[in-house]
Short mmCIF file of C-alpha atoms and ligand atoms in Angstrom, two decimals:
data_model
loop_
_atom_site.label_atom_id
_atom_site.label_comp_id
_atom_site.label_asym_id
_atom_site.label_seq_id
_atom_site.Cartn_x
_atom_site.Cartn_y
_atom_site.Cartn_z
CA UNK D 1 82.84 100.50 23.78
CA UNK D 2 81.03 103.57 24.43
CA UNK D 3 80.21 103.72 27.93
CA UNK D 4 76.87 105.60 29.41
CA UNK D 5 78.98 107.35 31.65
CA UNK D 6 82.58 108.52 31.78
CA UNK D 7 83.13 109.86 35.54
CA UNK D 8 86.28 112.01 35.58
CA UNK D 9 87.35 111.56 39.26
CA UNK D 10 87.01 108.84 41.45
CA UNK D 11 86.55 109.96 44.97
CA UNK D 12 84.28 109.86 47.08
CA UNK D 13 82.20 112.42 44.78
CA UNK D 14 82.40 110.39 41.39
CA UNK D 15 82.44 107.04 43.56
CA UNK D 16 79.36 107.68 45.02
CA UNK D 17 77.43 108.99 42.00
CA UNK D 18 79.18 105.72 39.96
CA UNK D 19 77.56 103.10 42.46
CA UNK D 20 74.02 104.53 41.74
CA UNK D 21 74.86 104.19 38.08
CA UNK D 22 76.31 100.78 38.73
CA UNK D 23 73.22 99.89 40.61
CA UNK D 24 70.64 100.47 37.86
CA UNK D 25 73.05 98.13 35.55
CA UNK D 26 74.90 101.08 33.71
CA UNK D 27 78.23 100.73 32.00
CA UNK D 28 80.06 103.47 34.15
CA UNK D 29 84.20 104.36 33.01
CA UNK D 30 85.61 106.07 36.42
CA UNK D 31 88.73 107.74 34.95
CA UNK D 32 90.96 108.71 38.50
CA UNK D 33 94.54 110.30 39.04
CA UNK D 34 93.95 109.45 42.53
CA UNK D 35 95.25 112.80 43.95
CA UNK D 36 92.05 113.65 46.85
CA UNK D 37 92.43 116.95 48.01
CA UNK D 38 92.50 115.46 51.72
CA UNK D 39 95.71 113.50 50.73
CA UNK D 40 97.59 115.52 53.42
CA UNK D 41 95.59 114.21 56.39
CA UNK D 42 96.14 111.26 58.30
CA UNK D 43 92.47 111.38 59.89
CA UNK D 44 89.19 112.70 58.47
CA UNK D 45 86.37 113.58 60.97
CA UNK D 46 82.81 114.03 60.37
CA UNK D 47 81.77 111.66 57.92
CA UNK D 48 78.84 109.14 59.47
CA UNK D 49 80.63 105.36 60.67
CA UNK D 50 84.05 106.91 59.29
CA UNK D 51 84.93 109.51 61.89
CA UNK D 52 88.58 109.40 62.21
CA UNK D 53 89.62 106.98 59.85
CA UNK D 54 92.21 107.66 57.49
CA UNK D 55 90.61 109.24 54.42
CA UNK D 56 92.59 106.67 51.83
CA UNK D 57 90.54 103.74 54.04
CA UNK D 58 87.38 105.53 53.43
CA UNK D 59 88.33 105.65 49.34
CA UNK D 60 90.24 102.47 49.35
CA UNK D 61 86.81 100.61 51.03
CA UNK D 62 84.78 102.95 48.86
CA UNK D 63 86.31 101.12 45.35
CA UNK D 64 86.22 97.47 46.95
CA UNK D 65 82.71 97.66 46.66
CA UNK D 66 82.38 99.44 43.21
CA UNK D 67 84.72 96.73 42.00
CA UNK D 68 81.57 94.21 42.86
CA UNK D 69 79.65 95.72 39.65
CA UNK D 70 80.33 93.89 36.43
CA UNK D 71 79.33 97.15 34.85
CA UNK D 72 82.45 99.40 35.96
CA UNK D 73 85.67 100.40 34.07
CA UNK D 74 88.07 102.05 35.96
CA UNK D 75 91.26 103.83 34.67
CA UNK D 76 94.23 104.62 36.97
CA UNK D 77 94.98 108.01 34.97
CA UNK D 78 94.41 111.45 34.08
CA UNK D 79 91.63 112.86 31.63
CA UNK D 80 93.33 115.67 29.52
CA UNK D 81 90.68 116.78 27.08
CA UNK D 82 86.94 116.02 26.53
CA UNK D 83 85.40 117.03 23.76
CA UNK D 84 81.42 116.59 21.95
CA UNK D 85 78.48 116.82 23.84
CA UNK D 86 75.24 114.95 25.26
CA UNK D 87 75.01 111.46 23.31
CA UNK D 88 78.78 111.30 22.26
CA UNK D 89 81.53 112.67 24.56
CA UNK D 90 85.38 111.77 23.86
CA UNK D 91 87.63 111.92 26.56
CA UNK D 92 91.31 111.91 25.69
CA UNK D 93 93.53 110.37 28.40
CA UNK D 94 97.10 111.33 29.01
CA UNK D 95 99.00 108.06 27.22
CA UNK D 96 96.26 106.20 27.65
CA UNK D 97 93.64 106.38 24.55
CA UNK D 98 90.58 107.85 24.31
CA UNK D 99 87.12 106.93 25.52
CA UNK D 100 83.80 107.63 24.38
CA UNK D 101 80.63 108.08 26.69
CA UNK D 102 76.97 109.28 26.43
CA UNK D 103 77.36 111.30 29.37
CA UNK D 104 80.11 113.21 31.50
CA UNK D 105 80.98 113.67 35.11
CA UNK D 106 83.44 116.35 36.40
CA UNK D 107 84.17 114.91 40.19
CA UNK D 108 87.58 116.47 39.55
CA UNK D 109 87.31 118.40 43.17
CA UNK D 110 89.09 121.61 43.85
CA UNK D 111 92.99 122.04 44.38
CA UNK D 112 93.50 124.63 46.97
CA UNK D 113 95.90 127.97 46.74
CA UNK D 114 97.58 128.35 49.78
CA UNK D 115 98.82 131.85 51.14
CA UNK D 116 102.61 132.05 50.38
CA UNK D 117 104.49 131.50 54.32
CA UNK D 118 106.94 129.72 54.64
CA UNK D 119 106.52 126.22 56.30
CA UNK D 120 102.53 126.48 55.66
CA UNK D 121 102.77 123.94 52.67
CA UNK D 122 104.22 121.06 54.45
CA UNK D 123 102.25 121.54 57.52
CA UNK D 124 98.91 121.69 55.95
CA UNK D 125 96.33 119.28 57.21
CA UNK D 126 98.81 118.41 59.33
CA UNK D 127 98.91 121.41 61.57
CA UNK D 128 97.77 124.13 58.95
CA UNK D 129 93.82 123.54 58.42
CA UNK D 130 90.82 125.19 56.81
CA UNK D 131 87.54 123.60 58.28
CA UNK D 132 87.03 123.75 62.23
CA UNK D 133 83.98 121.08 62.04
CA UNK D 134 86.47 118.06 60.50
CA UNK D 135 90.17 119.58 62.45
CA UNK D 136 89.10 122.15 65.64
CA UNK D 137 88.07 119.14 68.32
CA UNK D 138 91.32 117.67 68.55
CA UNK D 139 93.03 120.42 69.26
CA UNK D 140 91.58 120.59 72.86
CA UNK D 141 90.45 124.31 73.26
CA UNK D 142 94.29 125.24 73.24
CA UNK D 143 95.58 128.13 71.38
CA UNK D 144 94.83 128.87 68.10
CA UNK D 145 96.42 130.77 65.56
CA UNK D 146 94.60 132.26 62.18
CA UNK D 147 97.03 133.02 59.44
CA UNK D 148 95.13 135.76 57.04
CA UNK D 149 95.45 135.49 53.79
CA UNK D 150 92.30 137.16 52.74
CA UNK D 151 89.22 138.84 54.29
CA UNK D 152 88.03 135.84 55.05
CA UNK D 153 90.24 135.74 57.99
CA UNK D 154 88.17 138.01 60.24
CA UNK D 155 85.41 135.71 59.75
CA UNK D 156 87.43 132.51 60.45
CA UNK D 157 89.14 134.27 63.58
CA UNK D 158 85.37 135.10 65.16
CA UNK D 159 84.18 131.93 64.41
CA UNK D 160 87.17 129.78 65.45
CA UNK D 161 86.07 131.01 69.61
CA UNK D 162 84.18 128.20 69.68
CA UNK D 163 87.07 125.88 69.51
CA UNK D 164 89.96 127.38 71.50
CA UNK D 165 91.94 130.68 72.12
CA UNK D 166 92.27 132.31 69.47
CA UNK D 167 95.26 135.18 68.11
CA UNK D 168 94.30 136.53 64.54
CA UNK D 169 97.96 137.23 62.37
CA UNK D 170 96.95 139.75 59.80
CA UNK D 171 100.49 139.23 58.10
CA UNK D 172 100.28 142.50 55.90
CA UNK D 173 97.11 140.22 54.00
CA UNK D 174 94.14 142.00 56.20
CA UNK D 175 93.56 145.87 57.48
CA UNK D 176 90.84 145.77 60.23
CA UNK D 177 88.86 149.39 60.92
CA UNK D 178 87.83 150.21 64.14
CA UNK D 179 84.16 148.49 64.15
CA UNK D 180 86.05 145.09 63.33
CA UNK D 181 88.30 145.49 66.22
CA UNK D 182 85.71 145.74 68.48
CA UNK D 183 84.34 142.48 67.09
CA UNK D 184 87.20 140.36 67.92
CA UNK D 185 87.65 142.00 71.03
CA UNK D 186 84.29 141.15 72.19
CA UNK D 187 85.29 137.08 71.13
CA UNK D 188 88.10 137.27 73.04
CA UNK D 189 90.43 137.19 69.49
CA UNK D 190 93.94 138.22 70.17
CA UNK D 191 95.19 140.87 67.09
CA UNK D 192 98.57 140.27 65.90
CA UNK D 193 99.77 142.21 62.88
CA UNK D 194 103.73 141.85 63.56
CA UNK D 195 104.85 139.70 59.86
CA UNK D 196 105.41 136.24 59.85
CA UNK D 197 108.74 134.97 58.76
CA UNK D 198 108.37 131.05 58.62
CA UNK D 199 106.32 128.51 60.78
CA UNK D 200 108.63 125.77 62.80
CA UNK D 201 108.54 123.23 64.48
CA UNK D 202 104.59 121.72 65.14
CA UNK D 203 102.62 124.73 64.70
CA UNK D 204 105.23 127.58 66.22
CA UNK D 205 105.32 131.03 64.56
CA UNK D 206 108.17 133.02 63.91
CA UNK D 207 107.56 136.48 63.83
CA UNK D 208 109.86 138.97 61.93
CA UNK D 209 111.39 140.24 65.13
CA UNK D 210 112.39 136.75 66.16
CA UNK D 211 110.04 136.26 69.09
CA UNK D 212 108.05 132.85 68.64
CA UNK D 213 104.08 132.54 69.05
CA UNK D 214 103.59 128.88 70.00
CA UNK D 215 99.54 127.32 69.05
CA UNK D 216 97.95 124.14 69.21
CA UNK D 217 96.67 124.28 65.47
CA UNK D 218 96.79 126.87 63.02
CA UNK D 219 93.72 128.43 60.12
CA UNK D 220 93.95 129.77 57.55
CA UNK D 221 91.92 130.16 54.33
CA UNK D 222 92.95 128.87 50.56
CA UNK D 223 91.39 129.76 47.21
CA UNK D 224 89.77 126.83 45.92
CA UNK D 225 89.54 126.18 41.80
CA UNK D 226 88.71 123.09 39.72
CA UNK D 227 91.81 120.68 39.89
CA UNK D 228 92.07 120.55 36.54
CA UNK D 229 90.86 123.09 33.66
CA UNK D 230 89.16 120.16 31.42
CA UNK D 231 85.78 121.29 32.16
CA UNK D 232 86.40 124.74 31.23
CA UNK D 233 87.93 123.63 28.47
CA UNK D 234 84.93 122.00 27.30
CA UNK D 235 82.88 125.01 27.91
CA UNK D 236 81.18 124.43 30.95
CA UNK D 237 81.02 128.07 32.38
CA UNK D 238 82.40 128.38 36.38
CA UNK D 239 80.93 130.76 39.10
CA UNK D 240 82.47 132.31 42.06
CA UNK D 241 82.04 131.28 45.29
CA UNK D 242 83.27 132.12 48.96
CA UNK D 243 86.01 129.85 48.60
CA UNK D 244 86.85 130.48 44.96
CA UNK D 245 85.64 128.91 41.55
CA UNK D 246 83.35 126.23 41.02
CA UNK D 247 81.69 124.65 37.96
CA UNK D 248 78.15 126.42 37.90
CA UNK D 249 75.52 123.57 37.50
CA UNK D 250 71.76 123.42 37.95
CA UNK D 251 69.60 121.46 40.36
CA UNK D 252 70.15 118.53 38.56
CA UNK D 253 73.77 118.71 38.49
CA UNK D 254 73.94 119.93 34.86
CA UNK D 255 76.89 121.93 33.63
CA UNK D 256 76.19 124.43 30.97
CA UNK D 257 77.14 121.84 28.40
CA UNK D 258 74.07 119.82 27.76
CA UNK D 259 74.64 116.07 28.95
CA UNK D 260 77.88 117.25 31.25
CA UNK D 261 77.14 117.33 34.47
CA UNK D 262 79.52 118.26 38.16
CA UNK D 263 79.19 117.05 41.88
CA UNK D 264 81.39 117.25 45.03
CA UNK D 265 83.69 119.68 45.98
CA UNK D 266 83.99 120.97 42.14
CA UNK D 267 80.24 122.02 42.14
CA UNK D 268 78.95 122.91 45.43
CA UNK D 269 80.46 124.69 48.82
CA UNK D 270 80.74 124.03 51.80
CA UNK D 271 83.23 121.14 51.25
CA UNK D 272 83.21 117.80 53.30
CA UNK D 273 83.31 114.39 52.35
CA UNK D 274 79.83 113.60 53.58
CA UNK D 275 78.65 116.44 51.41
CA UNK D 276 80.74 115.63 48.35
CA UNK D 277 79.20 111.90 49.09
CA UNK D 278 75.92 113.03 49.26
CA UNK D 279 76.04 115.00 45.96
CA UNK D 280 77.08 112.42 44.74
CA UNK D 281 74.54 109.86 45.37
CA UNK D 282 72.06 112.43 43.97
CA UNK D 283 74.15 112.70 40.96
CA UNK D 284 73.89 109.73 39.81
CA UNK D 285 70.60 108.98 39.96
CA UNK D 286 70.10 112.43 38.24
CA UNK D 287 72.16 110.79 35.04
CA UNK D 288 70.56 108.21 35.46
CA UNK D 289 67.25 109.39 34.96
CA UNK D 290 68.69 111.72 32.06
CA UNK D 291 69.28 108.56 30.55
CA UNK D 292 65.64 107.00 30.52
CA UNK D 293 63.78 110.18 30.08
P1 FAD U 1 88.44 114.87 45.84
O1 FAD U 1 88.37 114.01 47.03
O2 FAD U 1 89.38 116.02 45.87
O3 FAD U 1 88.77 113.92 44.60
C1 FAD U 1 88.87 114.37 43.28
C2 FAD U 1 89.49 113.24 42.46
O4 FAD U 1 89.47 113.60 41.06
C3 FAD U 1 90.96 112.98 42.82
O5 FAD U 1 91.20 111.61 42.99
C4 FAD U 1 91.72 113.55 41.60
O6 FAD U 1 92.94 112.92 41.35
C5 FAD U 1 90.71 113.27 40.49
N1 FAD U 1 90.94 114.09 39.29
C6 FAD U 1 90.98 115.44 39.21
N2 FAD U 1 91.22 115.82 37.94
C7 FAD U 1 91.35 114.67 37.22
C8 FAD U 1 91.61 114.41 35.84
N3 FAD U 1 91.77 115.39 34.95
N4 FAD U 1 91.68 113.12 35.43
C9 FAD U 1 91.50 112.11 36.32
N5 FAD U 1 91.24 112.31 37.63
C10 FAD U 1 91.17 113.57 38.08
N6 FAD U 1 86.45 116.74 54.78
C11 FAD U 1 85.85 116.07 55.80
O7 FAD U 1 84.65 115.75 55.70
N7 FAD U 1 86.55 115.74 56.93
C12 FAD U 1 87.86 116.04 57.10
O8 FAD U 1 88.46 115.74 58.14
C13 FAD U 1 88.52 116.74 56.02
N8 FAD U 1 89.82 117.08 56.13
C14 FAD U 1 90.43 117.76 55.12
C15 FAD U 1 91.77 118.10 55.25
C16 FAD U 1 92.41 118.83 54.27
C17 FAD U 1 93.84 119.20 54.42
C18 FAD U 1 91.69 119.24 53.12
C19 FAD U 1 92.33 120.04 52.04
C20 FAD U 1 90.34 118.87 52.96
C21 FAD U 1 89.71 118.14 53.97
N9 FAD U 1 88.37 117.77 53.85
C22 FAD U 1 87.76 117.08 54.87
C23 FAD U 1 87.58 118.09 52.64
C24 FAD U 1 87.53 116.85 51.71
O9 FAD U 1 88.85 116.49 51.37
C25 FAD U 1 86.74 117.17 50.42
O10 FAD U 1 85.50 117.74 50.72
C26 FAD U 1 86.53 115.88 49.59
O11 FAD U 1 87.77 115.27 49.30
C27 FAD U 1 85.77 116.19 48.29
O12 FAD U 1 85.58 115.02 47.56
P2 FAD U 1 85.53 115.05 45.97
O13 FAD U 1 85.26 113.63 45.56
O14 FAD U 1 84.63 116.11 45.49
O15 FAD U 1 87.00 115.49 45.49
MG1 MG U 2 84.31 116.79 43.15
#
């Protein structure tokens, strides 16, 4: 069969743009490895009638109700090439086939590059976060550290005020001049530029010298790039952001390739669910009508 619409990722980006495809009676192929970038958290906050649920609920509910649609195909898989363009795509699956569809969806999301401390990997969205909105509440205005990896640091550290007290580690990854000093100073931030040799326990810091800095929660930033390179692969041209690389589309969600088009946390910044959910709604309905017109 060749379907109308081959989503590559089914999240809550490509799940949401897929129901408003389902909805107008399309036959929509949702082709998911099921790896969601929040797969490390046990609670996801900020997302309307969901805040605090675990983020596999939210997807797990999410597909129940695709699954209603007579119209959806979904693969449990991995896309590992797409090739053609708009009217007859070809996505080749690993060990499972190919599939042909008259358009393409990259809701791939973003896989995220941590900075290399020990301990930081398994305690990420756990104890190691990003995004103050979905992690700062809970950790009840107690101390909090920022782990630089970047100059985005300096701007996480004067934000982060709002949410607790706050000790920026520059950990040989950030220089601050003079003006910059005086900007943390004035937020109260805390400047810490001994290194870090691992983080224990919770969220405790060792430093080189041995002494221990114990926090609440820790920050830090990653570098965020498509999860997987099939997009690029099939030419659709990327564009930095704050956070990294994203596939650059158009107000219509169009990729440079003609009839390929990109939504969620793989096309837009800021990240959050509700955004990735939104964009995807308005996705959809953008195929759709790319479809009929
Ligand atoms: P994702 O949810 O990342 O899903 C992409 C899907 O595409 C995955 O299932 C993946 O397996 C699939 N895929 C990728 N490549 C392929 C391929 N080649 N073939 C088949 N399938 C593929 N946001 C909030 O709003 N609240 C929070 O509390 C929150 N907490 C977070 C905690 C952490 C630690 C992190 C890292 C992020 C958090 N976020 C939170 C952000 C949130 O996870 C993202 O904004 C959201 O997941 C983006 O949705 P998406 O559908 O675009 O991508
Ligand atoms: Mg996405």
């Amino acid at each position: 069969m060749r379907f109308d619409v081959i989503v590559i990722g089914g999240s809550y980006a490509g799940m949401a743009a897929a129901l408003q495809l389902l909805r107008a009676r399309r036959q929509v192929l949702v082709i998911d490895a099921g790896r969601r970038r929040n797969r490390f958290a046990s609670h996801s906050h900020g997302f309307l009638t969901q805040d605090g649920a675990d983020p596999a609920q939210i997807a797990a509910a999410a597909r129940a109700q695709l699954a209603r649609y007579e119209t959806l195909s979904w693969i449990e898989g991995t896309a590992e090439r797409a090739e053609g363009g708009r009217g007859a795509f070809r996505v080749t699956l690993a060990g499972k086939g190919e599939a042909e569809g008259r358009r393409l969806l990259f809701a791939t999301g973003v896989a995220d590059a941590l900075p290399p401390v020990d301990g930081l990997e398994e305690r990420w969205g756990r104890s190691v976060f990003q995004c103050p909105y979905c992690h700062g509440y809970e950790l009840g205005r107690g101390r909090l550290g920022v782990i630089a990896a970047g100059p985005g640091a300096l701007h996480q550290a004067l934000f982060l005020p709002e949410w607790g007290d706050v000790t920026l580690m520059t950990n040989g990854a950030l220089s601050l001049d003079e003006g910059e000093r005086a900007d943390l100073a004035g937020r109260g931030v805390r400047i810490e530029e001994r290194a870090i040799t691992r983080l224990e326990g919770g969220a405790d810091v060792r430093l080189a010298d041995g002494e221990i800095l114990s926090f609440a929660g820790l920050f830090t930033t990653s570098r965020c790039r498509p999860a997987t390179p099939v997009a690029e692969a099939l030419g659709c041209a990327l564009e930095e952001t704050p956070f990294g690389w994203q596939i650059r589309t158009d107000a219509q969600k169009e990729t440079s390739v003609r009839g390929a088009f990109a939504c969620g946390d793989v096309a837009r910044v800021p990240h959050s669910v509700s955004l990735a959910v939104g964009d995807g709604a308005w996705t959809g309905a953008q195929i759709h009508r790319s479809l009929v017109f």
